[in-house]
Amino acid sequence: MGDRSDSEIPPASYGRESAMKDAFFIAAPLFTAASLSLAGVVAGADTAFLLPGLTLLMLTGSSLVLIAAIQLNYYARQFAFTIKDVEERIGHRPGWQSTDPTVRDREFARIQRVAHKRYVKFANYSVNCFNLGVLLLGLGVACALAPPDDGKQQPWRWVAGAMVLAATALEGLWIRALMASKRSD
């Protein structure tokens, strides 16, 4: 899809559609459900948490951004199609019915060039939302694990929260590295 030949497309791009389908239609809904479930727990027992307001903000923000990611990706995928999809949709058009395959290929390339630009734009928006949603979820979970300031020693909650915070920081660094490598492609 696009103006580059297959030899110019980086190998990581070959599986992008499959990866995006898994991320946005399997992982994102599960992350959203986890975020909303944990937000419900925090809202119902705010005295059991050190920072209930911040925790709810992170978890609610995570769920909203992940839902936006799903919606943006759904919209973007409408602009990712094959020549067979186009044949089913506009096979009746005179330029498309031409017996000359170059006319048909030229028409498909024109249609796909316009659609691909829109696909890439909204797919990138959805990826950014997904990444932000995952980071907010990690921060929300880390906040939820911080024990309340009730004088009880709860070192394991601090350790668990620190582990989640460290993993979230590593995820942020990974996202940053991926974005930097994408810009250099």
Coordinates of C-alpha atoms in Angstrom, one line a residue:
M1 CA 0.0 0.0 0.0
G2 CA 1.5 3.3 -0.9
D3 CA 4.0 4.6 -3.4
R4 CA 7.0 2.4 -2.4
S5 CA 7.9 -0.9 -4.0
D6 CA 7.9 -4.0 -1.9
S7 CA 11.7 -3.9 -1.7
E8 CA 11.6 -0.4 -0.2
I9 CA 9.0 -1.3 2.6
P10 CA 10.8 -2.1 5.9
P11 CA 10.2 -5.7 6.9
A12 CA 8.6 -4.6 10.2
S13 CA 5.8 -3.0 8.1
Y14 CA 4.7 -6.4 6.6
G15 CA 3.0 -7.5 9.8
R16 CA 1.6 -4.1 10.9
E17 CA -2.0 -4.8 9.9
S18 CA -2.1 -8.1 11.9
A19 CA -0.3 -6.5 14.9
M20 CA -2.7 -3.5 14.9
K21 CA -5.7 -5.8 14.7
D22 CA -4.6 -7.7 17.8
A23 CA -3.7 -4.5 19.7
F24 CA -6.9 -2.7 19.0
F25 CA -9.5 -5.4 18.9
I26 CA -8.1 -7.8 21.6
A27 CA -5.6 -5.9 23.9
A28 CA -7.2 -2.5 24.0
P29 CA -10.7 -3.8 25.1
L30 CA -9.1 -5.9 27.8
F31 CA -7.0 -3.0 29.0
T32 CA -10.1 -0.8 29.0
A33 CA -12.0 -3.4 31.0
A34 CA -9.2 -3.7 33.5
S35 CA -8.9 0.0 33.9
L36 CA -12.7 0.5 34.4
S37 CA -12.8 -2.4 36.9
L38 CA -10.0 -1.1 39.0
A39 CA -11.5 2.4 38.9
G40 CA -14.7 0.9 40.3
V41 CA -12.8 -0.7 43.1
V42 CA -11.0 2.6 43.9
A43 CA -14.2 4.6 43.8
G44 CA -15.9 2.2 46.2
A45 CA -13.1 2.0 48.7
D46 CA -11.2 5.2 48.5
T47 CA -9.9 5.0 52.1
A48 CA -7.9 1.9 51.1
F49 CA -5.8 3.9 48.7
L50 CA -3.1 6.6 49.3
L51 CA -4.1 8.7 46.3
P52 CA -7.7 7.8 45.3
G53 CA -8.3 10.9 43.3
L54 CA -5.2 10.7 41.2
T55 CA -5.7 6.9 40.8
L56 CA -9.2 7.5 39.5
L57 CA -8.0 10.2 37.2
M58 CA -5.3 7.9 35.7
L59 CA -7.6 4.9 35.4
T60 CA -10.5 6.9 33.9
G61 CA -8.2 8.7 31.5
S62 CA -6.7 5.4 30.5
S63 CA -10.1 3.9 29.7
L64 CA -11.2 6.9 27.7
V65 CA -7.9 7.1 25.7
L66 CA -8.0 3.4 25.0
I67 CA -11.6 3.6 23.7
A68 CA -10.5 6.5 21.5
A69 CA -7.7 4.3 20.2
I70 CA -10.2 1.5 19.3
Q71 CA -12.5 4.0 17.5
L72 CA -9.7 5.7 15.6
N73 CA -8.3 2.3 14.5
Y74 CA -11.7 1.2 13.4
Y75 CA -12.1 4.3 11.3
A76 CA -8.5 4.0 9.9
R77 CA -9.1 0.4 8.9
Q78 CA -11.8 1.5 6.5
F79 CA -9.1 2.9 4.3
A80 CA -6.9 -0.2 4.2
F81 CA -8.2 -2.4 1.4
T82 CA -7.2 -4.7 -1.4
I83 CA -7.9 -4.6 -5.1
K84 CA -10.5 -7.4 -4.5
D85 CA -12.3 -5.1 -2.1
V86 CA -12.4 -2.3 -4.7
E87 CA -13.6 -4.7 -7.4
E88 CA -16.6 -5.7 -5.2
R89 CA -17.4 -2.1 -4.5
I90 CA -16.9 -0.3 -7.8
G91 CA -16.5 -3.1 -10.3
H92 CA -19.3 -1.5 -12.4
R93 CA -17.4 1.7 -13.1
P94 CA -16.4 2.1 -16.8
G95 CA -12.7 2.8 -16.1
W96 CA -12.7 -0.2 -13.9
Q97 CA -14.3 -2.6 -16.4
S98 CA -11.7 -1.8 -19.0
T99 CA -10.1 -4.9 -20.5
D100 CA -6.7 -3.1 -20.3
P101 CA -5.2 -4.1 -17.0
T102 CA -3.0 -1.0 -16.9
V103 CA -6.1 1.2 -16.8
R104 CA -7.6 -0.8 -13.9
D105 CA -4.3 -0.8 -12.1
R106 CA -3.9 2.9 -12.6
E107 CA -7.4 3.5 -11.2
F108 CA -6.7 1.3 -8.2
A109 CA -3.4 3.1 -7.5
R110 CA -5.2 6.4 -7.6
I111 CA -7.9 5.3 -5.2
Q112 CA -5.5 3.6 -2.9
R113 CA -3.0 6.5 -2.8
V114 CA -5.7 8.8 -1.4
A115 CA -7.1 6.2 1.0
H116 CA -3.6 5.2 2.2
K117 CA -2.8 8.7 3.3
R118 CA -5.9 8.8 5.4
Y119 CA -5.3 5.3 6.8
V120 CA -1.8 6.2 7.9
K121 CA -2.9 9.4 9.5
F122 CA -5.7 7.8 11.6
A123 CA -3.7 4.6 12.3
N124 CA -0.9 6.7 13.8
Y125 CA -3.4 8.6 15.9
S126 CA -4.8 5.3 17.2
V127 CA -1.3 4.0 18.0
N128 CA -0.5 7.2 19.9
C129 CA -3.8 6.8 21.9
F130 CA -3.1 3.2 22.6
N131 CA 0.4 3.9 23.9
L132 CA -0.9 6.8 26.0
G133 CA -3.7 4.6 27.4
V134 CA -1.2 1.8 28.3
L135 CA 1.0 4.3 30.1
L136 CA -1.9 5.9 32.0
L137 CA -3.1 2.4 33.0
G138 CA 0.4 1.6 34.3
L139 CA 0.5 4.8 36.3
G140 CA -3.1 4.2 37.6
V141 CA -2.2 0.7 38.8
A142 CA 1.0 2.0 40.4
C143 CA -1.0 4.6 42.3
A144 CA -3.6 2.0 43.3
L145 CA -0.8 -0.2 44.8
A146 CA 0.5 2.6 47.0
P147 CA -0.8 1.8 50.5
P148 CA -3.0 4.3 52.4
D149 CA -1.4 6.5 55.0
D150 CA -3.0 4.7 57.9
G151 CA 0.2 3.9 59.9
K152 CA 0.2 0.2 59.0
Q153 CA 3.4 -1.1 57.4
Q154 CA 2.6 -2.5 54.0
P155 CA 6.0 -2.8 52.3
W156 CA 4.8 -5.3 49.7
R157 CA 2.3 -2.8 48.2
W158 CA 5.2 -0.3 47.9
V159 CA 7.4 -3.0 46.2
A160 CA 4.5 -4.0 43.9
G161 CA 3.8 -0.4 43.0
A162 CA 7.5 0.3 42.4
M163 CA 7.6 -2.7 40.0
V164 CA 4.6 -1.5 38.1
L165 CA 6.1 2.0 37.9
A166 CA 9.4 0.7 36.7
A167 CA 7.7 -1.4 34.0
T168 CA 5.6 1.6 33.0
A169 CA 8.8 3.7 32.7
L170 CA 10.4 1.0 30.6
E171 CA 7.3 0.9 28.4
G172 CA 7.5 4.7 28.0
L173 CA 11.2 4.4 27.0
W174 CA 10.3 1.6 24.5
I175 CA 7.5 3.7 23.0
R176 CA 9.9 6.6 22.7
A177 CA 12.6 4.4 21.0
L178 CA 10.0 3.0 18.5
M179 CA 8.8 6.5 17.7
A180 CA 12.4 7.7 17.1
S181 CA 13.1 4.7 14.9
K182 CA 9.9 5.3 12.9
R183 CA 10.9 8.9 12.3
S184 CA 14.3 7.8 10.9
D185 CA 12.7 5.3 8.4

